[in-house]
Short mmCIF file of C-alpha atoms in Angstrom, two decimals:
data_model
loop_
_atom_site.label_atom_id
_atom_site.label_comp_id
_atom_site.label_asym_id
_atom_site.label_seq_id
_atom_site.Cartn_x
_atom_site.Cartn_y
_atom_site.Cartn_z
CA MET M 1 -1.57 -14.20 29.20
CA THR M 2 -3.17 -10.83 28.52
CA GLN M 3 0.26 -9.17 28.47
CA VAL M 4 1.55 -11.75 25.99
CA VAL M 5 -1.42 -11.13 23.69
CA HIS M 6 -0.85 -7.38 23.95
CA VAL M 7 2.83 -7.72 23.00
CA LEU M 8 2.01 -10.03 20.10
CA ARG M 9 -0.69 -7.68 18.83
CA ARG M 10 1.66 -4.71 18.92
CA TYR M 11 5.03 -6.17 17.95
CA GLY M 12 4.27 -9.60 16.48
CA ILE M 13 4.92 -8.59 12.86
CA ALA M 14 8.28 -7.04 13.79
CA ILE M 15 9.28 -10.19 15.65
CA VAL M 16 8.43 -12.57 12.81
CA THR M 17 10.02 -10.28 10.19
CA VAL M 18 13.30 -10.20 12.14
CA ALA M 19 13.11 -13.98 12.59
CA LEU M 20 12.56 -14.48 8.85
CA PHE M 21 15.46 -12.15 8.07
CA ALA M 22 17.75 -14.11 10.40
CA PHE M 23 16.64 -17.42 8.88
CA LEU M 24 17.27 -16.28 5.30
CA ALA M 25 20.61 -14.74 6.26
CA ALA M 26 21.70 -18.05 7.77
CA THR M 27 20.46 -20.27 4.94
CA THR M 28 21.07 -18.24 1.78
CA ASP M 29 24.50 -16.97 0.73
CA SER M 30 23.30 -14.25 -1.67
CA PHE M 31 20.56 -12.91 0.62
CA LEU M 32 22.83 -10.47 2.49
CA SER M 33 24.28 -8.91 -0.64
CA GLN M 34 23.77 -5.18 -1.15
CA ALA M 35 22.43 -5.81 -4.64
CA ASN M 36 19.70 -8.06 -3.27
CA PHE M 37 18.63 -5.50 -0.64
CA ARG M 38 18.59 -2.68 -3.17
CA ASN M 39 16.51 -4.82 -5.51
CA VAL M 40 13.97 -5.66 -2.79
CA LEU M 41 13.63 -2.00 -1.77
CA ASP M 42 13.19 -0.85 -5.36
CA GLN M 43 10.60 -3.53 -6.11
CA GLN M 44 8.57 -2.66 -3.01
CA SER M 45 8.62 1.11 -3.52
CA ALA M 46 5.25 1.45 -5.27
CA LEU M 47 3.54 -0.92 -2.83
CA LEU M 48 4.91 0.96 0.19
CA ILE M 49 3.68 4.28 -1.21
CA ALA M 50 0.13 3.00 -1.68
CA ALA M 51 -0.03 0.79 1.42
CA SER M 52 1.08 3.51 3.84
CA PHE M 53 -2.03 5.62 3.15
CA ALA M 54 -4.29 2.60 2.57
CA THR M 55 -3.49 1.83 6.21
CA ILE M 56 -5.03 5.13 7.27
CA THR M 57 -8.19 4.37 5.28
CA MET M 58 -8.55 0.94 6.86
CA ILE M 59 -7.97 2.28 10.37
CA ALA M 60 -10.71 4.84 9.68
CA GLY M 61 -13.09 1.96 8.95
CA GLY M 62 -12.89 2.02 5.15
CA PHE M 63 -11.91 -0.57 2.59
CA ASP M 64 -10.54 0.74 -0.71
CA LEU M 65 -10.43 -1.61 -3.69
CA SER M 66 -9.98 1.25 -6.15
CA VAL M 67 -6.27 1.42 -5.28
CA ALA M 68 -5.61 -1.07 -8.09
CA SER M 69 -7.52 0.89 -10.73
CA VAL M 70 -5.89 4.19 -9.76
CA PHE M 71 -2.48 2.51 -9.81
CA VAL M 72 -3.13 1.38 -13.39
CA VAL M 73 -4.92 4.45 -14.76
CA ALA M 74 -3.15 7.42 -13.12
CA PRO M 75 0.10 6.84 -15.08
CA LEU M 76 -1.92 6.67 -18.31
CA PHE M 77 -3.12 10.21 -17.69
CA ALA M 78 0.36 11.21 -16.54
CA LEU M 79 2.02 9.88 -19.69
CA GLN M 80 -0.56 11.54 -21.92
CA VAL M 81 0.42 14.85 -20.33
CA GLU M 82 4.14 14.04 -20.51
CA ASN M 83 3.84 13.10 -24.19
CA ALA M 84 1.95 16.32 -24.96
CA THR M 85 4.04 18.77 -22.92
CA GLY M 86 7.38 17.09 -22.24
CA ASN M 87 6.98 18.18 -18.60
CA ALA M 88 7.63 15.26 -16.22
CA LEU M 89 6.76 17.23 -13.06
CA LEU M 90 3.38 18.21 -14.49
CA ALA M 91 2.81 14.57 -15.41
CA VAL M 92 3.45 13.51 -11.81
CA LEU M 93 1.05 16.15 -10.50
CA VAL M 94 -1.64 15.02 -12.93
CA GLY M 95 -1.21 11.39 -11.88
CA VAL M 96 -1.53 12.31 -8.20
CA ALA M 97 -4.52 14.57 -8.96
CA VAL M 98 -6.31 11.74 -10.76
CA GLY M 99 -5.85 9.51 -7.72
CA LEU M 100 -6.94 12.28 -5.35
CA GLY M 101 -10.10 12.89 -7.40
CA VAL M 102 -11.04 9.20 -7.39
CA GLY M 103 -10.32 8.94 -3.67
CA VAL M 104 -12.43 11.97 -2.75
CA ALA M 105 -15.26 10.63 -4.93
CA ASN M 106 -15.04 7.32 -3.07
CA GLY M 107 -15.16 9.12 0.26
CA LEU M 108 -18.20 11.16 -0.71
CA ILE M 109 -20.03 8.08 -2.00
CA VAL M 110 -19.34 6.24 1.25
CA THR M 111 -20.15 9.12 3.61
CA THR M 112 -22.94 10.89 1.72
CA LEU M 113 -24.73 8.06 -0.05
CA LYS M 114 -23.98 5.60 2.78
CA VAL M 115 -22.75 2.93 0.39
CA ASN M 116 -20.59 0.19 1.89
CA SER M 117 -16.95 1.07 1.11
CA PHE M 118 -16.19 -2.37 -0.35
CA ILE M 119 -19.06 -2.12 -2.85
CA ALA M 120 -18.48 1.58 -3.56
CA THR M 121 -14.81 1.19 -4.39
CA LEU M 122 -15.44 -2.01 -6.37
CA ALA M 123 -17.91 -0.09 -8.54
CA THR M 124 -15.63 2.92 -9.02
CA SER M 125 -12.77 0.56 -9.87
CA PHE M 126 -14.60 -0.67 -12.95
CA MET M 127 -15.38 2.92 -13.94
CA VAL M 128 -11.76 3.99 -13.54
CA PHE M 129 -10.48 0.93 -15.40
CA GLY M 130 -12.85 1.86 -18.24
CA ALA M 131 -11.52 5.42 -18.26
CA GLY M 132 -8.02 3.98 -18.61
CA PHE M 133 -8.94 2.10 -21.77
CA LEU M 134 -10.55 5.25 -23.21
CA ILE M 135 -7.71 7.66 -22.39
CA SER M 136 -5.07 5.31 -23.80
CA ASP M 137 -7.09 4.12 -26.80
CA ARG M 138 -6.24 0.58 -25.61
CA SER M 139 -2.55 1.17 -26.36
CA VAL M 140 0.66 0.98 -24.37
CA LEU M 141 1.92 4.48 -23.50
CA ARG M 142 5.64 5.24 -23.23
CA ALA M 143 7.60 8.22 -21.99
CA SER M 144 8.78 10.68 -24.63
CA THR M 145 11.54 12.32 -22.55
CA ASP M 146 14.41 11.18 -20.33
CA ALA M 147 12.99 13.16 -17.41
CA TYR M 148 10.06 10.79 -16.83
CA PRO M 149 12.19 7.62 -16.35
CA ALA M 150 14.47 9.65 -14.08
CA ILE M 151 11.59 10.05 -11.59
CA ALA M 152 12.13 6.54 -10.27
CA ARG M 153 15.39 5.31 -11.78
CA THR M 154 17.92 7.93 -10.67
CA ARG M 155 20.28 6.71 -7.93
CA PHE M 156 21.39 8.52 -4.78
CA TRP M 157 23.72 6.77 -2.32
CA GLY M 158 23.12 3.50 -4.11
CA LEU M 159 19.30 3.62 -3.86
CA THR M 160 16.83 4.53 -6.59
CA THR M 161 14.67 7.64 -6.33
CA ALA M 162 11.68 5.28 -6.25
CA THR M 163 13.00 3.97 -2.93
CA TRP M 164 13.62 7.47 -1.57
CA ILE M 165 10.13 8.58 -2.62
CA ALA M 166 8.70 5.55 -0.80
CA PHE M 167 10.66 6.42 2.35
CA GLY M 168 9.35 10.00 2.19
CA VAL M 169 5.72 9.00 1.70
CA VAL M 170 5.89 6.45 4.52
CA ALA M 171 7.37 9.11 6.84
CA VAL M 172 4.57 11.56 5.96
CA ALA M 173 1.87 8.92 6.53
CA TRP M 174 3.43 7.86 9.83
CA LEU M 175 3.65 11.45 11.12
CA LEU M 176 0.12 12.25 9.96
CA LEU M 177 -1.33 9.21 11.70
CA SER M 178 0.70 9.25 14.91
CA ARG M 179 1.44 12.93 15.55
CA THR M 180 -1.60 14.95 14.43
CA ARG M 181 -5.18 15.59 15.49
CA PHE M 182 -6.32 14.11 12.21
CA GLY M 183 -4.57 10.86 13.12
CA ARG M 184 -6.38 10.74 16.47
CA HIS M 185 -9.65 11.35 14.66
CA VAL M 186 -8.87 8.47 12.27
CA TYR M 187 -8.51 6.05 15.18
CA ALA M 188 -11.66 7.37 16.85
CA THR M 189 -13.68 7.12 13.62
CA GLY M 190 -12.60 3.56 12.95
CA GLY M 191 -13.00 2.45 16.54
CA ASN M 192 -16.57 3.68 17.00
CA ALA M 193 -17.92 6.13 14.44
CA GLU M 194 -21.06 7.04 16.40
CA ALA M 195 -19.18 7.66 19.64
CA ALA M 196 -16.63 9.73 17.71
CA ARG M 197 -19.42 11.80 16.14
CA LEU M 198 -20.99 12.46 19.54
CA ALA M 199 -17.55 13.52 20.80
CA GLY M 200 -17.32 16.14 18.08
CA VAL M 201 -15.17 14.31 15.53
CA PRO M 202 -16.12 15.22 11.92
CA VAL M 203 -16.47 11.57 10.95
CA ALA M 204 -17.59 12.11 7.34
CA ARG M 205 -14.77 14.58 6.67
CA VAL M 206 -12.17 12.29 8.23
CA LYS M 207 -13.24 9.35 6.07
CA THR M 208 -13.36 11.44 2.92
CA ILE M 209 -9.86 12.81 3.55
CA ALA M 210 -8.58 9.29 4.27
CA PHE M 211 -9.97 7.98 0.97
CA GLY M 212 -8.62 11.04 -0.85
CA LEU M 213 -5.12 10.58 0.53
CA ALA M 214 -5.17 6.87 -0.29
CA GLY M 215 -6.18 7.68 -3.87
CA ALA M 216 -3.44 10.29 -4.22
CA ALA M 217 -0.85 7.83 -2.89
CA ALA M 218 -2.05 5.14 -5.30
CA GLY M 219 -1.75 7.63 -8.16
CA LEU M 220 1.82 8.48 -7.14
CA ALA M 221 2.59 4.75 -6.82
CA GLY M 222 1.34 4.18 -10.36
CA VAL M 223 3.48 7.01 -11.73
CA VAL M 224 6.56 5.70 -9.91
CA SER M 225 5.91 2.20 -11.21
CA SER M 226 5.47 3.40 -14.79
CA SER M 227 8.68 5.40 -14.45
CA ARG M 228 10.49 2.24 -13.37
CA THR M 229 9.10 0.18 -16.28
CA LEU M 230 9.21 3.06 -18.82
CA SER M 231 5.59 2.47 -19.86
CA ALA M 232 1.98 2.06 -18.79
CA LEU M 233 -0.80 -0.01 -20.28
CA PRO M 234 -4.56 -0.19 -19.68
CA SER M 235 -5.89 -3.26 -17.89
CA ASP M 236 -8.49 -4.35 -15.38
CA ASP M 237 -6.02 -6.17 -13.12
CA PHE M 238 -6.81 -6.09 -9.39
CA SER M 239 -3.56 -7.78 -8.34
CA PHE M 240 -1.90 -4.62 -6.99
CA VAL M 241 -4.61 -4.01 -4.40
CA PHE M 242 -4.23 -7.59 -3.15
CA GLY M 243 -0.57 -6.88 -2.43
CA VAL M 244 -1.49 -3.66 -0.64
CA ILE M 245 -4.19 -5.31 1.47
CA ALA M 246 -1.86 -8.20 2.26
CA ALA M 247 0.81 -5.81 3.58
CA VAL M 248 -1.74 -3.88 5.67
CA VAL M 249 -3.46 -6.94 7.11
CA VAL M 250 -0.31 -9.00 7.71
CA GLY M 251 1.09 -5.90 9.40
CA GLY M 252 -1.64 -6.14 12.02
CA THR M 253 -4.06 -3.38 11.02
CA SER M 254 -7.53 -4.51 11.99
CA ILE M 255 -9.96 -4.95 9.09
CA ALA M 256 -12.66 -3.82 11.53
CA GLY M 257 -10.96 -0.42 11.88
CA GLY M 258 -9.70 1.54 14.85
CA GLU M 259 -6.36 -0.23 15.22
CA GLY M 260 -3.11 -0.32 13.27
CA ALA M 261 0.00 1.66 12.43
CA VAL M 262 1.98 2.64 9.36
CA TRP M 263 5.16 1.04 10.73
CA ARG M 264 3.31 -2.26 11.03
CA THR M 265 2.28 -2.06 7.38
CA VAL M 266 5.91 -1.42 6.43
CA ALA M 267 6.92 -4.46 8.46
CA GLY M 268 4.14 -6.49 6.84
CA ALA M 269 5.25 -5.43 3.37
CA PHE M 270 8.85 -6.40 4.07
CA PHE M 271 7.81 -9.69 5.66
CA ILE M 272 6.00 -10.63 2.46
CA ALA M 273 8.83 -9.25 0.30
CA LEU M 274 11.46 -11.19 2.23
CA MET M 275 9.32 -14.32 2.06
CA VAL M 276 9.01 -14.01 -1.74
CA ASN M 277 12.70 -13.14 -2.04
CA GLY M 278 13.57 -16.23 -0.01
CA PHE M 279 11.30 -18.37 -2.18
CA ASN M 280 13.03 -17.13 -5.31
CA LEU M 281 16.52 -17.58 -3.91
CA HIS M 282 15.61 -21.12 -2.85
CA GLN M 283 13.85 -21.73 -6.19
CA VAL M 284 10.50 -22.64 -4.64
CA ASP M 285 7.79 -23.48 -7.18
CA PRO M 286 5.67 -20.33 -7.86
CA ILE M 287 2.48 -22.34 -7.32
CA TRP M 288 3.57 -23.22 -3.80
CA GLN M 289 4.56 -19.62 -3.26
CA ARG M 290 0.95 -18.58 -3.88
CA VAL M 291 -0.38 -21.27 -1.57
CA ILE M 292 1.93 -20.24 1.26
CA GLN M 293 1.27 -16.51 0.79
CA GLY M 294 -2.47 -17.16 0.90
CA GLY M 295 -2.04 -19.16 4.09
CA VAL M 296 -0.03 -16.34 5.69
CA ILE M 297 -2.74 -13.78 4.87
CA LEU M 298 -5.47 -16.09 6.15
CA GLY M 299 -3.49 -16.67 9.32
CA ALA M 300 -3.03 -12.92 9.85
CA VAL M 301 -6.78 -12.30 9.56
CA ALA M 302 -7.54 -15.24 11.87
CA ILE M 303 -5.10 -13.91 14.47
CA ASP M 304 -6.67 -10.46 14.20
CA SER M 305 -10.14 -11.96 14.74
CA TRP M 306 -8.90 -13.99 17.73
CA THR M 307 -7.12 -11.10 19.41
CA GLN M 308 -10.17 -8.86 18.96
CA ARG M 309 -12.11 -11.30 21.15
CA ARG M 310 -9.44 -11.29 23.86
CA PRO M 311 -9.66 -8.85 26.78
CA GLN M 312 -7.54 -5.72 26.34
#
């Protein structure tokens, strides 16, 4: 029984994602079309960018709600720069820098002031949302050059650059978490921060870096999304972070910290994306879609809680 639990904890999301793929392929004629796959990948690009590094933050024992505010506000700063200079690359760098700054601030608040990460990032979210309304003067911002839309909308080998950027960011996050000393420190910090500190792990630095990287990724995700839609507008909408958290949690990353993997988050994101895609292809009522998605997330958290109580 213990072996079964171990396999389910490690590979469960991959198993159910493959099963869902097979089910949709067998029941929906248009599901296997190249156009449908390209559309799903393009739509999930921003979420994958943000979720890959949000995974690292959660494994380190943090919980970052400011992902949504950075996602909304970073492209507002980016487009202000693009409108003023006509330089799309500089705009991207500014958007990422805004996210990095917010993330580092979150990390310092959590590690230095000892504020719970949920409360800290909730508070900074409102501050960042407010900054978005100020920087945009409550107006929709649009790109002034063709270079900015090209960031996400150019196609290579049939896939958009947004998709390729997402693949690159996921690869970097996976390598950082699974192949570096920093990644080992992330697991140690999230598993038992005090034991990690006594073992010589710079816990505060690890958490601050994790929050900083998550902020930078959210900023890049916002820029990519605004490039896809050709505009950005100020709001105080938290919906993006719910999608990110859903992908991370459904992917099997423990909300208690110390356990998870970037590939699981990717699988979780695609499980949810395929589920929504299947709903749309089968014309399921959007209200029921929300109910079912909520049930899936609740089930994932319940399974995580149950497996945490099982012997390793």
